[in-house]
């Protein structure tokens, strides 16, 4: 069964360092998303992406964040200068153009900022 | 802004019981509602999606209902098993002017433990 894959599964970084989280969405999907979940809190929307541009972003997604689809398969989230409060599980999701609108999520990348 | 609430926050039951998990949302203008399962430290597995025009969806032992006008959904789990132990999340996709992609708004989840 097709699935969304994310790497790395866990990354530990020092405050102020740049981090890139990678995602391979399901192959025929055209809408891509990043969400995050701080430990013990709700899953929160960060950004949606379609046709090589950001469609919508939340108030969390400030200038420190960026997304890119560098090739036909990868979708990346970059955090330019990490802060302690960026520590969270980051989820990538995708869905197809037609169909039910169901979102499919990856297993997540756990980011720990020290 | 859409707010999603799930009750109860935690539930612990013996194997075999039939369960009802509740989800409520503040704005009834939604495209759909999706139920997810999350195992500890893991990703979100989609269980059921209900379109705004539907009343319920079934998959195996799971049945989800939607009452859009009252802003409620329930997830019914029949004959619960220890393998059902996980956190169950409810998420709604509001109708948003100007955006076709539609972000999801999540509840905090119900942490379910089914003991043998």
GROMACS .gro file of C-alpha atoms in nm:
model
  230
    1UNK     CA    1   0.000   0.000   0.000
    2UNK     CA    2   0.139   0.344  -0.092
    3UNK     CA    3   0.260   0.547   0.203
    4UNK     CA    4   0.415   0.878   0.297
    5UNK     CA    5   0.775   0.834   0.411
    6UNK     CA    6   0.972   1.075   0.627
    7UNK     CA    7   1.338   1.107   0.716
    8UNK     CA    8   1.502   1.129   0.958
    9UNK     CA    9   1.286   0.957   1.218
   10UNK     CA   10   1.468   1.145   1.493
   11UNK     CA   11   1.707   1.438   1.482
   12UNK     CA   12   1.886   1.605   1.769
   13UNK     CA   13   2.031   1.948   1.702
   14UNK     CA   14   2.175   2.245   1.884
   15UNK     CA   15   1.980   2.567   1.915
   16UNK     CA   16   2.055   2.798   1.623
   17UNK     CA   17   2.137   2.520   1.378
   18UNK     CA   18   1.954   2.464   1.050
   19UNK     CA   19   1.746   2.151   1.010
   20UNK     CA   20   1.594   1.996   0.698
   21UNK     CA   21   1.319   1.739   0.733
   22UNK     CA   22   1.242   1.530   0.429
   23UNK     CA   23   0.924   1.371   0.302
   24UNK     CA   24   0.833   1.154   0.006
   25UNK     CA   25   0.457   1.191  -0.049
   26UNK     CA   26   0.244   0.925  -0.215
   27UNK     CA   27   0.342   0.927  -0.581
   28UNK     CA   28   0.021   1.048  -0.749
   29UNK     CA   29  -0.064   1.304  -0.480
   30UNK     CA   30  -0.048   1.672  -0.561
   31UNK     CA   31  -0.132   1.844  -0.229
   32UNK     CA   32   0.130   1.843   0.044
   33UNK     CA   33   0.124   1.952   0.404
   34UNK     CA   34   0.338   1.987   0.713
   35UNK     CA   35   0.192   1.959   1.061
   36UNK     CA   36   0.361   1.945   1.399
   37UNK     CA   37   0.277   1.808   1.742
   38UNK     CA   38   0.450   1.937   2.051
   39UNK     CA   39   0.457   1.671   2.321
   40UNK     CA   40   0.119   1.646   2.493
   41UNK     CA   41  -0.048   1.899   2.265
   42UNK     CA   42  -0.273   1.901   1.961
   43UNK     CA   43  -0.153   1.835   1.609
   44UNK     CA   44  -0.115   2.180   1.450
   45UNK     CA   45  -0.114   2.286   1.086
   46UNK     CA   46   0.199   2.456   0.955
   47UNK     CA   47   0.171   2.487   0.579
   48UNK     CA   48   0.004   2.353   0.264
   49UNK     CA   49   0.168   2.337  -0.078
   50UNK     CA   50   0.037   2.288  -0.429
   51UNK     CA   51   0.172   2.349  -0.776
   52UNK     CA   52   0.512   2.449  -0.641
   53UNK     CA   53   0.389   2.721  -0.415
   54UNK     CA   54   0.255   2.769  -0.064
   55UNK     CA   55  -0.123   2.769  -0.058
   56UNK     CA   56  -0.174   2.852   0.308
   57UNK     CA   57   0.042   2.890   0.616
   58UNK     CA   58  -0.036   2.925   0.984
   59UNK     CA   59   0.089   3.187   1.226
   60UNK     CA   60   0.348   2.933   1.344
   61UNK     CA   61   0.509   2.923   0.999
   62UNK     CA   62   0.724   3.236   1.028
   63UNK     CA   63   1.034   3.343   0.835
   64UNK     CA   64   1.241   3.072   1.004
   65UNK     CA   65   1.046   2.807   0.814
   66UNK     CA   66   1.050   2.727   0.444
   67UNK     CA   67   0.928   2.445   0.223
   68UNK     CA   68   1.051   2.319  -0.107
   69UNK     CA   69   0.980   2.051  -0.362
   70UNK     CA   70   1.332   2.017  -0.503
   71UNK     CA   71   1.247   1.735  -0.743
   72UNK     CA   72   0.952   1.524  -0.848
   73UNK     CA   73   0.940   1.315  -0.535
   74UNK     CA   74   1.071   1.499  -0.228
   75UNK     CA   75   0.903   1.765  -0.018
   76UNK     CA   76   1.118   1.933   0.246
   77UNK     CA   77   1.069   2.151   0.552
   78UNK     CA   78   1.363   2.369   0.650
   79UNK     CA   79   1.399   2.541   0.985
   80UNK     CA   80   1.666   2.805   0.943
   81UNK     CA   81   1.774   2.866   1.301
   82UNK     CA   82   1.618   2.625   1.546
   83UNK     CA   83   1.483   2.732   1.884
   84UNK     CA   84   1.410   2.520   2.189
   85UNK     CA   85   1.037   2.557   2.125
   86UNK     CA   86   1.075   2.397   1.781
   87UNK     CA   87   1.117   2.061   1.954
   88UNK     CA   88   0.822   1.857   1.832
   89UNK     CA   89   0.712   1.573   1.607
   90UNK     CA   90   0.678   1.698   1.250
   91UNK     CA   91   0.434   1.520   1.022
   92UNK     CA   92   0.419   1.535   0.645
   93UNK     CA   93   0.087   1.459   0.475
   94UNK     CA   94  -0.041   1.437   0.121
   95UNK     CA   95  -0.362   1.386  -0.070
   96UNK     CA   96  -0.463   1.348  -0.429
   97UNK     CA   97  -0.629   1.600  -0.656
   98UNK     CA   98  -0.961   1.418  -0.676
   99UNK     CA   99  -1.122   1.158  -0.457
  100UNK     CA  100  -1.245   1.193  -0.103
  101UNK     CA  101  -1.001   1.453   0.024
  102UNK     CA  102  -0.854   1.206   0.272
  103UNK     CA  103  -0.515   1.306   0.410
  104UNK     CA  104  -0.242   1.046   0.450
  105UNK     CA  105   0.027   1.110   0.708
  106UNK     CA  106   0.382   0.989   0.745
  107UNK     CA  107   0.533   0.838   1.058
  108UNK     CA  108   0.680   1.172   1.161
  109UNK     CA  109   1.023   1.316   1.230
  110UNK     CA  110   1.098   1.384   1.594
  111UNK     CA  111   1.308   1.700   1.634
  112UNK     CA  112   1.486   1.765   1.961
  113UNK     CA  113   1.654   2.104   1.999
  114UNK     CA  114   1.908   2.131   2.282
  115UNK     CA  115  -1.162   2.983   1.441
  116UNK     CA  116  -1.256   2.618   1.449
  117UNK     CA  117  -1.217   2.446   1.787
  118UNK     CA  118  -1.231   2.068   1.818
  119UNK     CA  119  -1.293   1.897   2.150
  120UNK     CA  120  -1.277   1.528   2.229
  121UNK     CA  121  -1.434   1.356   2.525
  122UNK     CA  122  -1.327   1.160   2.720
  123UNK     CA  123  -0.957   1.245   2.731
  124UNK     CA  124  -0.879   0.891   2.843
  125UNK     CA  125  -1.069   0.565   2.859
  126UNK     CA  126  -0.968   0.229   3.009
  127UNK     CA  127  -1.192  -0.070   2.945
  128UNK     CA  128  -1.180  -0.451   2.952
  129UNK     CA  129  -1.160  -0.642   2.628
  130UNK     CA  130  -1.489  -0.703   2.451
  131UNK     CA  131  -1.664  -0.380   2.542
  132UNK     CA  132  -1.834  -0.160   2.286
  133UNK     CA  133  -1.704   0.197   2.301
  134UNK     CA  134  -1.812   0.544   2.199
  135UNK     CA  135  -1.563   0.825   2.152
  136UNK     CA  136  -1.696   1.176   2.112
  137UNK     CA  137  -1.581   1.471   1.905
  138UNK     CA  138  -1.738   1.816   1.888
  139UNK     CA  139  -1.653   2.115   1.673
  140UNK     CA  140  -1.758   2.477   1.695
  141UNK     CA  141  -1.819   2.569   1.330
  142UNK     CA  142  -2.051   2.343   1.135
  143UNK     CA  143  -1.928   2.470   0.796
  144UNK     CA  144  -1.702   2.176   0.718
  145UNK     CA  145  -1.603   1.977   0.410
  146UNK     CA  146  -1.534   1.659   0.599
  147UNK     CA  147  -1.427   1.502   0.925
  148UNK     CA  148  -1.153   1.245   0.960
  149UNK     CA  149  -1.076   1.003   1.245
  150UNK     CA  150  -0.716   0.894   1.302
  151UNK     CA  151  -0.537   0.648   1.521
  152UNK     CA  152  -0.200   0.736   1.676
  153UNK     CA  153   0.019   0.482   1.850
  154UNK     CA  154   0.276   0.618   2.100
  155UNK     CA  155   0.557   0.800   1.921
  156UNK     CA  156   0.413   0.711   1.583
  157UNK     CA  157   0.236   0.874   1.292
  158UNK     CA  158  -0.133   0.922   1.221
  159UNK     CA  159  -0.322   0.637   1.059
  160UNK     CA  160  -0.643   0.737   0.886
  161UNK     CA  161  -0.938   0.529   1.003
  162UNK     CA  162  -1.247   0.687   0.852
  163UNK     CA  163  -1.341   0.998   0.661
  164UNK     CA  164  -1.696   1.132   0.655
  165UNK     CA  165  -1.798   1.390   0.398
  166UNK     CA  166  -2.024   1.672   0.515
  167UNK     CA  167  -2.314   1.524   0.318
  168UNK     CA  168  -2.282   1.184   0.485
  169UNK     CA  169  -2.425   1.064   0.816
  170UNK     CA  170  -2.192   0.774   0.883
  171UNK     CA  171  -1.907   0.556   0.758
  172UNK     CA  172  -1.814   0.203   0.856
  173UNK     CA  173  -1.491   0.008   0.838
  174UNK     CA  174  -1.482  -0.331   1.006
  175UNK     CA  175  -1.552  -0.287   1.377
  176UNK     CA  176  -1.544   0.092   1.346
  177UNK     CA  177  -1.842   0.314   1.276
  178UNK     CA  178  -1.824   0.692   1.265
  179UNK     CA  179  -2.128   0.916   1.259
  180UNK     CA  180  -2.160   1.285   1.184
  181UNK     CA  181  -2.424   1.534   1.290
  182UNK     CA  182  -2.298   1.847   1.120
  183UNK     CA  183  -2.573   2.078   1.238
  184UNK     CA  184  -2.498   2.008   1.603
  185UNK     CA  185  -2.122   1.994   1.549
  186UNK     CA  186  -2.074   1.638   1.670
  187UNK     CA  187  -1.920   1.313   1.558
  188UNK     CA  188  -1.889   0.981   1.735
  189UNK     CA  189  -1.656   0.691   1.674
  190UNK     CA  190  -1.805   0.359   1.776
  191UNK     CA  191  -1.569   0.066   1.833
  192UNK     CA  192  -1.736  -0.271   1.858
  193UNK     CA  193  -1.597  -0.562   2.058
  194UNK     CA  194  -1.280  -0.381   2.163
  195UNK     CA  195  -0.946  -0.565   2.166
  196UNK     CA  196  -0.612  -0.491   2.335
  197UNK     CA  197  -0.473  -0.409   1.990
  198UNK     CA  198  -0.715  -0.115   1.975
  199UNK     CA  199  -0.517   0.059   2.249
  200UNK     CA  200  -0.399   0.390   2.103
  201UNK     CA  201  -0.492   0.757   2.091
  202UNK     CA  202  -0.784   0.839   1.863
  203UNK     CA  203  -0.785   1.182   1.701
  204UNK     CA  204  -1.069   1.366   1.535
  205UNK     CA  205  -0.996   1.634   1.274
  206UNK     CA  206  -1.223   1.862   1.074
  207UNK     CA  207  -1.161   2.039   0.747
  208UNK     CA  208  -1.351   2.369   0.749
  209UNK     CA  209  -1.489   2.536   0.439
  210UNK     CA  210  -1.243   2.819   0.392
  211UNK     CA  211  -1.289   3.100   0.144
  212UNK     CA  212  -0.981   3.147  -0.072
  213UNK     CA  213  -0.816   2.816   0.006
  214UNK     CA  214  -0.887   2.493  -0.175
  215UNK     CA  215  -0.642   2.279   0.015
  216UNK     CA  216  -0.809   2.299   0.351
  217UNK     CA  217  -0.611   2.266   0.669
  218UNK     CA  218  -0.729   2.022   0.932
  219UNK     CA  219  -0.810   2.124   1.288
  220UNK     CA  220  -0.742   1.848   1.540
  221UNK     CA  221  -0.876   1.761   1.881
  222UNK     CA  222  -0.646   1.653   2.164
  223UNK     CA  223  -0.755   1.294   2.125
  224UNK     CA  224  -0.893   1.017   2.341
  225UNK     CA  225  -0.630   0.783   2.485
  226UNK     CA  226  -0.781   0.435   2.484
  227UNK     CA  227  -0.649   0.140   2.683
  228UNK     CA  228  -0.813  -0.200   2.635
  229UNK     CA  229  -0.694  -0.457   2.885
  230UNK     CA  230  -0.727  -0.833   2.843
   0.00000   0.00000   0.00000
